[in-house]
N, CA, C and O atoms as a printed pandas DataFrame, in Angstrom:
     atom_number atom_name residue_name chain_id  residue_number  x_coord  y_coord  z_coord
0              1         N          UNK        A               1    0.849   -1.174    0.000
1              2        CA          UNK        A               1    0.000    0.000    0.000
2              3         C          UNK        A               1    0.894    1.237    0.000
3              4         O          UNK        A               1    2.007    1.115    0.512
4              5         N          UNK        A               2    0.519    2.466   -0.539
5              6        CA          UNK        A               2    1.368    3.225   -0.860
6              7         C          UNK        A               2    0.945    4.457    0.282
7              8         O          UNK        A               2   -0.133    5.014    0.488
8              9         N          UNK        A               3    2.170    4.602    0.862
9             10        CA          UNK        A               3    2.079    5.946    2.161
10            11         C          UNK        A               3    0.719    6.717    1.497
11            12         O          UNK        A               3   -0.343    6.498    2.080
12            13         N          UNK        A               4    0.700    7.382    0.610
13            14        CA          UNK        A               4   -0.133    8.112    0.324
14            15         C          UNK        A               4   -1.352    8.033    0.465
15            16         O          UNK        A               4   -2.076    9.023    0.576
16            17         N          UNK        A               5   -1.888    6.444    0.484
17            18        CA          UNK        A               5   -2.881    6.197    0.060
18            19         C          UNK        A               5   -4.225    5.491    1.659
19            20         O          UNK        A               5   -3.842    4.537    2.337
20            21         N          UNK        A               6   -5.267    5.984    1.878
21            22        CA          UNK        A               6   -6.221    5.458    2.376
22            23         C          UNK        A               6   -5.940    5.891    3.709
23            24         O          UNK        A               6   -5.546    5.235    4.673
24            25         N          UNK        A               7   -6.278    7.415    3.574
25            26        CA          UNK        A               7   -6.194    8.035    5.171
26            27         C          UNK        A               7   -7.163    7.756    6.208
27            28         O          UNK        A               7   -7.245    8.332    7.293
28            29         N          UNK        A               8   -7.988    6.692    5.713
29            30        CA          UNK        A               8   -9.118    6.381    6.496
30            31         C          UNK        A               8  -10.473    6.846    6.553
31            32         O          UNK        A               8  -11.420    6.394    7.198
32            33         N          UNK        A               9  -10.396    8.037    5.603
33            34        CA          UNK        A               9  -11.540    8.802    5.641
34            35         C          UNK        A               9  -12.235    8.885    4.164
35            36         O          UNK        A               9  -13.101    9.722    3.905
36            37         N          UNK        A              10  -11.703    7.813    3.121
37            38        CA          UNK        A              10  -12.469    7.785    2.268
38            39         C          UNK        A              10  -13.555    6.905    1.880
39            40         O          UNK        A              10  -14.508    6.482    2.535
40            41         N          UNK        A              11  -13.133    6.682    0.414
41            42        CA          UNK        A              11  -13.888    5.273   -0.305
42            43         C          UNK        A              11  -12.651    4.344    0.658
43            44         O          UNK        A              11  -11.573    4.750    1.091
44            45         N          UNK        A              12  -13.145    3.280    0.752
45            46        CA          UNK        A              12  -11.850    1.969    1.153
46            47         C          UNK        A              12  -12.420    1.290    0.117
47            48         O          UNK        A              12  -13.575    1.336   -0.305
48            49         N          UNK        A              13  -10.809    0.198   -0.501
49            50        CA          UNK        A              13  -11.121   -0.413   -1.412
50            51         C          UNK        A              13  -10.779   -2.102   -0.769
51            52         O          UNK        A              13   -9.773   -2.520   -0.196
52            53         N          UNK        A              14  -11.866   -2.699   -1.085
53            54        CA          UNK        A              14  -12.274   -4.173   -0.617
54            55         C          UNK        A              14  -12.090   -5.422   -1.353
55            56         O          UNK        A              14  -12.547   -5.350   -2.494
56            57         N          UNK        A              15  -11.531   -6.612   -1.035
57            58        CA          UNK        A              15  -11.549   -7.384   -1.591
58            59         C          UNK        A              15  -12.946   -8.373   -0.967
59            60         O          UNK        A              15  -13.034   -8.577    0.244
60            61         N          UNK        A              16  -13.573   -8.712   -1.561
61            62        CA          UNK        A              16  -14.406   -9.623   -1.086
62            63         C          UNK        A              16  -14.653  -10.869   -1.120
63            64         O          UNK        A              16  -14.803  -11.363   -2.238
64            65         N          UNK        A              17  -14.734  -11.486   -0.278
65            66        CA          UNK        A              17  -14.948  -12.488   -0.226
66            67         C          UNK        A              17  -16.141  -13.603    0.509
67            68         O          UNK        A              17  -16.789  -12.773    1.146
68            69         N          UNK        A              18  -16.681  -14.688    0.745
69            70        CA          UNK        A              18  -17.301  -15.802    1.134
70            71         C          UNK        A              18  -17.603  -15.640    2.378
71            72         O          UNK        A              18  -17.251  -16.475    3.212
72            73         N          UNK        A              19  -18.366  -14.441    2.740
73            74        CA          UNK        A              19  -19.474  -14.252    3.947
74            75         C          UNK        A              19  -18.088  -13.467    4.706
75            76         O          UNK        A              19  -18.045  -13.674    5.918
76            77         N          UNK        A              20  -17.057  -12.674    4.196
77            78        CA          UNK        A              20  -16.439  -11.922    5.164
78            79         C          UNK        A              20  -15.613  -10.653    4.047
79            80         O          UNK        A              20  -15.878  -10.961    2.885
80            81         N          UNK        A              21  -15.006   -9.777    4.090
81            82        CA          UNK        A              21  -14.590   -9.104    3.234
82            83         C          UNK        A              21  -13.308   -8.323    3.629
83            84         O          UNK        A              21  -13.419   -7.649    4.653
84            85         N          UNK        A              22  -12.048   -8.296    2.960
85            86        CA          UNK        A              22  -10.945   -7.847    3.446
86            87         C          UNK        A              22  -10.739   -6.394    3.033
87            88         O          UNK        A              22  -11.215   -6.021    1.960
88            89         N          UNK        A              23  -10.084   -5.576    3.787
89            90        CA          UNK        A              23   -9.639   -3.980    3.580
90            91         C          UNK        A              23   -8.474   -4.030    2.868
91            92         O          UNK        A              23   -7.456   -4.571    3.300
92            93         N          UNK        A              24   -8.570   -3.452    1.707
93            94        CA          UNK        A              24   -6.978   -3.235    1.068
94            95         C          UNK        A              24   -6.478   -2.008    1.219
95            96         O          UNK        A              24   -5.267   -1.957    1.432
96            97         N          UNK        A              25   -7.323   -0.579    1.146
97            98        CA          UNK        A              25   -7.366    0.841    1.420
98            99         C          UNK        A              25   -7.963    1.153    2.333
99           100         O          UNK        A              25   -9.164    1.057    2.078
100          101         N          UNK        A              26   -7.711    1.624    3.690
101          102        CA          UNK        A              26   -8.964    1.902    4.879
102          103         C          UNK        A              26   -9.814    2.700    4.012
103          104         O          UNK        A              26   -9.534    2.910    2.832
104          105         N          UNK        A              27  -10.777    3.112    4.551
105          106        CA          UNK        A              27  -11.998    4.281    4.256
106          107         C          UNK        A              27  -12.627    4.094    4.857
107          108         O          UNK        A              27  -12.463    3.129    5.603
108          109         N          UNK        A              28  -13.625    4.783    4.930
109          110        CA          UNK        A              28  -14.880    4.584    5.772
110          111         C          UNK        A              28  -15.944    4.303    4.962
111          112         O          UNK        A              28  -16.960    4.358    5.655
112          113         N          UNK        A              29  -16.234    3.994    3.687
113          114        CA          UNK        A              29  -17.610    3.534    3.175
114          115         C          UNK        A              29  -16.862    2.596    2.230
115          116         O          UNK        A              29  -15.810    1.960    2.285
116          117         N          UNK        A              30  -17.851    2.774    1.331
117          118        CA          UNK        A              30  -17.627    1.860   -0.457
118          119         C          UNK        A              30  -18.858    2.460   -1.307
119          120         O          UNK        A              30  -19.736    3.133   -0.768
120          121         N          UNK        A              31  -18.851    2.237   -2.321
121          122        CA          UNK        A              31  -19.987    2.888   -3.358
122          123         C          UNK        A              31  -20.719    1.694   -3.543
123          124         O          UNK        A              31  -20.101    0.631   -3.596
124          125         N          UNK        A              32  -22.395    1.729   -3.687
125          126        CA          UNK        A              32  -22.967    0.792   -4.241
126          127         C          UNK        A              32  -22.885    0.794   -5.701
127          128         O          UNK        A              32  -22.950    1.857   -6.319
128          129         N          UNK        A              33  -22.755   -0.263   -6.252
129          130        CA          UNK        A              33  -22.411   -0.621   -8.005
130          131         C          UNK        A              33  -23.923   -0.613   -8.684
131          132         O          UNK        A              33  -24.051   -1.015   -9.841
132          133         N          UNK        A              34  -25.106   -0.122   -7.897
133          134        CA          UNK        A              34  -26.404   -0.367   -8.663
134          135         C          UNK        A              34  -26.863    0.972   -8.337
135          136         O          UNK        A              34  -27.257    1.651   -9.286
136          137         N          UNK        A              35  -26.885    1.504   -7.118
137          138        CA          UNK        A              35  -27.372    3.490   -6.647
138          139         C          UNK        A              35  -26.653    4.114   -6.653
139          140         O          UNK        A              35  -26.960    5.275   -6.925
140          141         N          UNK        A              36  -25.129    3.790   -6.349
141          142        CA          UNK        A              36  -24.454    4.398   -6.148
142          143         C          UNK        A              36  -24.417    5.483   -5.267
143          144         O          UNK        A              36  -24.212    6.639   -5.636
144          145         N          UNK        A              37  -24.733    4.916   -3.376
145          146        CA          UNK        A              37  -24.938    5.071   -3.048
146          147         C          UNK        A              37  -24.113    5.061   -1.831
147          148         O          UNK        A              37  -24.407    4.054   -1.187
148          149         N          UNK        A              38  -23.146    5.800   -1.203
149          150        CA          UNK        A              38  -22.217    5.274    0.285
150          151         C          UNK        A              38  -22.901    4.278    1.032
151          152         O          UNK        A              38  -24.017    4.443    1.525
152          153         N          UNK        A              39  -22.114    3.080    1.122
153          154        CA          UNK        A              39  -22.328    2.239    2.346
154          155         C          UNK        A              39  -21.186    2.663    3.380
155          156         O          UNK        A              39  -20.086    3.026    2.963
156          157         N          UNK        A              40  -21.443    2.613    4.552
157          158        CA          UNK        A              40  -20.531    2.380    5.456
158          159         C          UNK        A              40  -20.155    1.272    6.058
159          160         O          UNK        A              40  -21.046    0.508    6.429
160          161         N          UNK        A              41  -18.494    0.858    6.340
161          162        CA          UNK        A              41  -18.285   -0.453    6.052
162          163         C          UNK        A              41  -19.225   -0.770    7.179
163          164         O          UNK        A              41  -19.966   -1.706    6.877
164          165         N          UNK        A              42  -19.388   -0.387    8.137
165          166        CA          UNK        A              42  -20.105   -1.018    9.392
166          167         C          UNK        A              42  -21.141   -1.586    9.347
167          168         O          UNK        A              42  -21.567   -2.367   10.198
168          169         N          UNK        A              43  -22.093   -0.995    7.538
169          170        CA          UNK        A              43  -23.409   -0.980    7.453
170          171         C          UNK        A              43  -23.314   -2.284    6.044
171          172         O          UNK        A              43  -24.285   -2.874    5.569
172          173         N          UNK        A              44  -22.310   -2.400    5.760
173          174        CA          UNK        A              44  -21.777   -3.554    4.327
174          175         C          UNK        A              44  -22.685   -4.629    4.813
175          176         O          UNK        A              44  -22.769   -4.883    6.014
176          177         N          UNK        A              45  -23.653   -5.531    3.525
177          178        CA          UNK        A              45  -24.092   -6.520    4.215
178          179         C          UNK        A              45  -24.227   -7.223    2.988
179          180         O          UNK        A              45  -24.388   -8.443    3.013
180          181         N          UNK        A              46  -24.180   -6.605    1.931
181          182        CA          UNK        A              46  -24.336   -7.311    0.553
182          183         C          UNK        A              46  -23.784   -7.032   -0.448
183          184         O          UNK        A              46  -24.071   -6.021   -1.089
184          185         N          UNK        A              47  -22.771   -7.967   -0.834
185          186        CA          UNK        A              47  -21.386   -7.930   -2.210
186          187         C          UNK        A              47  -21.815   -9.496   -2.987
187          188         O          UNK        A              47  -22.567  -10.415   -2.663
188          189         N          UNK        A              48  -20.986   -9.261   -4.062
189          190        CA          UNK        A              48  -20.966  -10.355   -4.740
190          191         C          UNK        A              48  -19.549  -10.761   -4.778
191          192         O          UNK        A              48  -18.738   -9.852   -4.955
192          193         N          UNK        A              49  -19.137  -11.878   -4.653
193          194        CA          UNK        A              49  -17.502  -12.088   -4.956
194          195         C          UNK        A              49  -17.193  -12.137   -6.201
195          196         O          UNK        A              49  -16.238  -11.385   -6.391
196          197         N          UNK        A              50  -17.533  -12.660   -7.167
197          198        CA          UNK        A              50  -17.600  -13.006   -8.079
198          199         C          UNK        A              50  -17.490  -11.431   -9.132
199          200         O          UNK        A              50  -16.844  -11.197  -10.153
200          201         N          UNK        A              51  -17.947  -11.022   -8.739
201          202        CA          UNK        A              51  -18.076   -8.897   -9.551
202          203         C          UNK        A              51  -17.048   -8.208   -8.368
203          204         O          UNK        A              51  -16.232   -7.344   -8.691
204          205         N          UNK        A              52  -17.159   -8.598   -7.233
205          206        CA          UNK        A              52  -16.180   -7.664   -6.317
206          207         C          UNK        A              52  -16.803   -6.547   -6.455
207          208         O          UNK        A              52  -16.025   -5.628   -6.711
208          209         N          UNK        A              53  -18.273   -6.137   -6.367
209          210        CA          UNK        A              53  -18.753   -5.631   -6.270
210          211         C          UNK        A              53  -20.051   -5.329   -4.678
211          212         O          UNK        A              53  -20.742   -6.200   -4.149
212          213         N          UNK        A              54  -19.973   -3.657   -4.252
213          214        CA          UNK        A              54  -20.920   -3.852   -2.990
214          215         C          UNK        A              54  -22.506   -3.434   -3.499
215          216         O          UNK        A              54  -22.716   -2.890   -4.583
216          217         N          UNK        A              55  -23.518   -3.768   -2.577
217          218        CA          UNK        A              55  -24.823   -3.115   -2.359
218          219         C          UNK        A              55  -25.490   -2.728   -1.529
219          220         O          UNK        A              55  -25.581   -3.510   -0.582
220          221         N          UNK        A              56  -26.151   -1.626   -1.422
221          222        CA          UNK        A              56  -26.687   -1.231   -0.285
222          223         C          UNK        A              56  -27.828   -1.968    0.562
223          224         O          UNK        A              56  -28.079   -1.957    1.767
224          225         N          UNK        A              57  -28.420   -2.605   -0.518
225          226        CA          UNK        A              57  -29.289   -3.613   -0.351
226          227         C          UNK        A              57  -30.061   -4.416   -0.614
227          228         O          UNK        A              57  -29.960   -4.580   -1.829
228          229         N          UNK        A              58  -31.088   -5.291   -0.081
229          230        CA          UNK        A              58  -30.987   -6.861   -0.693
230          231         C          UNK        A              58  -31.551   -6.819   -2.004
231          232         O          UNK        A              58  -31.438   -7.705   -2.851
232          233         N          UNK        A              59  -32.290   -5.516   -2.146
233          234        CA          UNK        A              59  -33.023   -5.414   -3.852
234          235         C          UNK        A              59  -32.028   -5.078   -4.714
235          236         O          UNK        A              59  -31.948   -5.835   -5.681
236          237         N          UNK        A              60  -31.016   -3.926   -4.662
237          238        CA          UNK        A              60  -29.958   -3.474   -5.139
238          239         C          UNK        A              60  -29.038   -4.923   -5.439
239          240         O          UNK        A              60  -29.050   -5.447   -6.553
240          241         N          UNK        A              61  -28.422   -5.358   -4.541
241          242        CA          UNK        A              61  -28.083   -7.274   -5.042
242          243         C          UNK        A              61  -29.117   -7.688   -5.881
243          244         O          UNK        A              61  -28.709   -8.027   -6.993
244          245         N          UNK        A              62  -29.940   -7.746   -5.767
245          246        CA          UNK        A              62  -31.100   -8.847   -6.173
246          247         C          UNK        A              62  -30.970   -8.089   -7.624
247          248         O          UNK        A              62  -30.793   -8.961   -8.475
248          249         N          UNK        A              63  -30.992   -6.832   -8.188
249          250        CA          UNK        A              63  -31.133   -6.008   -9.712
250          251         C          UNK        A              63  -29.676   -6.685  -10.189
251          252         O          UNK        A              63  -29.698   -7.473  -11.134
252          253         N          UNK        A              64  -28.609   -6.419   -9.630
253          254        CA          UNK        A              64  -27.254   -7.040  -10.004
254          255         C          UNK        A              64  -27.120   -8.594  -10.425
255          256         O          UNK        A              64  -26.478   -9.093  -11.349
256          257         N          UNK        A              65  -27.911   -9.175   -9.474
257          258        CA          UNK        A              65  -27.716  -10.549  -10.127
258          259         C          UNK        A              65  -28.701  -10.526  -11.438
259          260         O          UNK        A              65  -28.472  -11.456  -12.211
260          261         N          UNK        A              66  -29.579   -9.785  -11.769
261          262        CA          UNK        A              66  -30.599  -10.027  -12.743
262          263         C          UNK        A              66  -29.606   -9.405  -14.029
263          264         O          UNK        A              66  -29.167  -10.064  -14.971
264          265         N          UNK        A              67  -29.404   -7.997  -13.777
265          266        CA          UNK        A              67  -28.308   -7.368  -14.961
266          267         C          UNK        A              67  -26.846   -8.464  -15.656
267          268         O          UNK        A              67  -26.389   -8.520  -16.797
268          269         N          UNK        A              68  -26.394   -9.330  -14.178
269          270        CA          UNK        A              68  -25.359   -9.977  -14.805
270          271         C          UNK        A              68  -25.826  -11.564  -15.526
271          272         O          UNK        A              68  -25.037  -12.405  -15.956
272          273         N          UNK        A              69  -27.267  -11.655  -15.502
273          274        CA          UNK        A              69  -27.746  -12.983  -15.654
274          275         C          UNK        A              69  -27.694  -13.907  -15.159
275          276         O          UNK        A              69  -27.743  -14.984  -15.754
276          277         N          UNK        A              70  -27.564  -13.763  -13.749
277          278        CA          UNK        A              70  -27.217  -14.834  -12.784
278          279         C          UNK        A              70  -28.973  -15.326  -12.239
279          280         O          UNK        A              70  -29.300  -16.378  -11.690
280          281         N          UNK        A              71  -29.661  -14.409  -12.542
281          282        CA          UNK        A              71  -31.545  -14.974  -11.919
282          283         C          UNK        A              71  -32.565  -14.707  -13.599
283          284         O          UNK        A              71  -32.298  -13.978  -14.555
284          285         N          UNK        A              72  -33.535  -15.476  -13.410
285          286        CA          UNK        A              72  -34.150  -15.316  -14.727
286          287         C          UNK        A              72  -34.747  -13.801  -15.007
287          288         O          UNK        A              72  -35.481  -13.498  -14.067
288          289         N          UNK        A              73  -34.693  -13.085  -15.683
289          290        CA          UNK        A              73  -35.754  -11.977  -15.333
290          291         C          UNK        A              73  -37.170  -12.294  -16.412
291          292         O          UNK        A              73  -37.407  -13.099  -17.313
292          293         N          UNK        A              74  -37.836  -11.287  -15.814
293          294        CA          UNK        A              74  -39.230  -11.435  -16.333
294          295         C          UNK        A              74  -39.762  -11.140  -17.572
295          296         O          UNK        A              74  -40.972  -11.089  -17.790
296          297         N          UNK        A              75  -38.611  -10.881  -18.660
297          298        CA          UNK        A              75  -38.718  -10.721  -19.981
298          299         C          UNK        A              75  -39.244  -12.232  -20.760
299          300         O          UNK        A              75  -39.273  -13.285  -20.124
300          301         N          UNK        A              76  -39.493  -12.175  -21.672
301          302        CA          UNK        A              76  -40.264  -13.383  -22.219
302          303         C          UNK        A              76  -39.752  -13.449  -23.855
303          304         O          UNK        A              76  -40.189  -14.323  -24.604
């Protein structure tokens, strides 16, 4: 990590993983990848590992798995 980087008070950048998630940059939030919306890590409850991507919440996940084709959507 580079002196410069992750004074604690920003974005932190996350690796995620299998029901736990590691800090690579401190910060204090992350962006949701669907509202784009600050989570705070305290408040983190839903990522995908697989995108390494966060969400604010369980619908915000739930649109992500539909966009990446991971659930059927309701198109016909």
């Amino acid at each position: 990590m580079n002196i410069l980087e992750g004074n604690g008070r920003g974005e932190a950048k996350i690796r995620y993983l299998d029901a736990d998630f590691d800090v690579i940059v401190p910060g204090t939030h992350v962006i949701c990848a669907v509202t784009g919306k600050r989570i705070p890590l305290d408040e983190l409850r839903y990522w995908s590992v697989a995108r390494q991507e966060a969400y604010v919440d369980a619908p915000a996940a739930f649109e992500a798995e539909k966009k990446a084709g991971a659930l059927p959507t309701d198109k016909v």
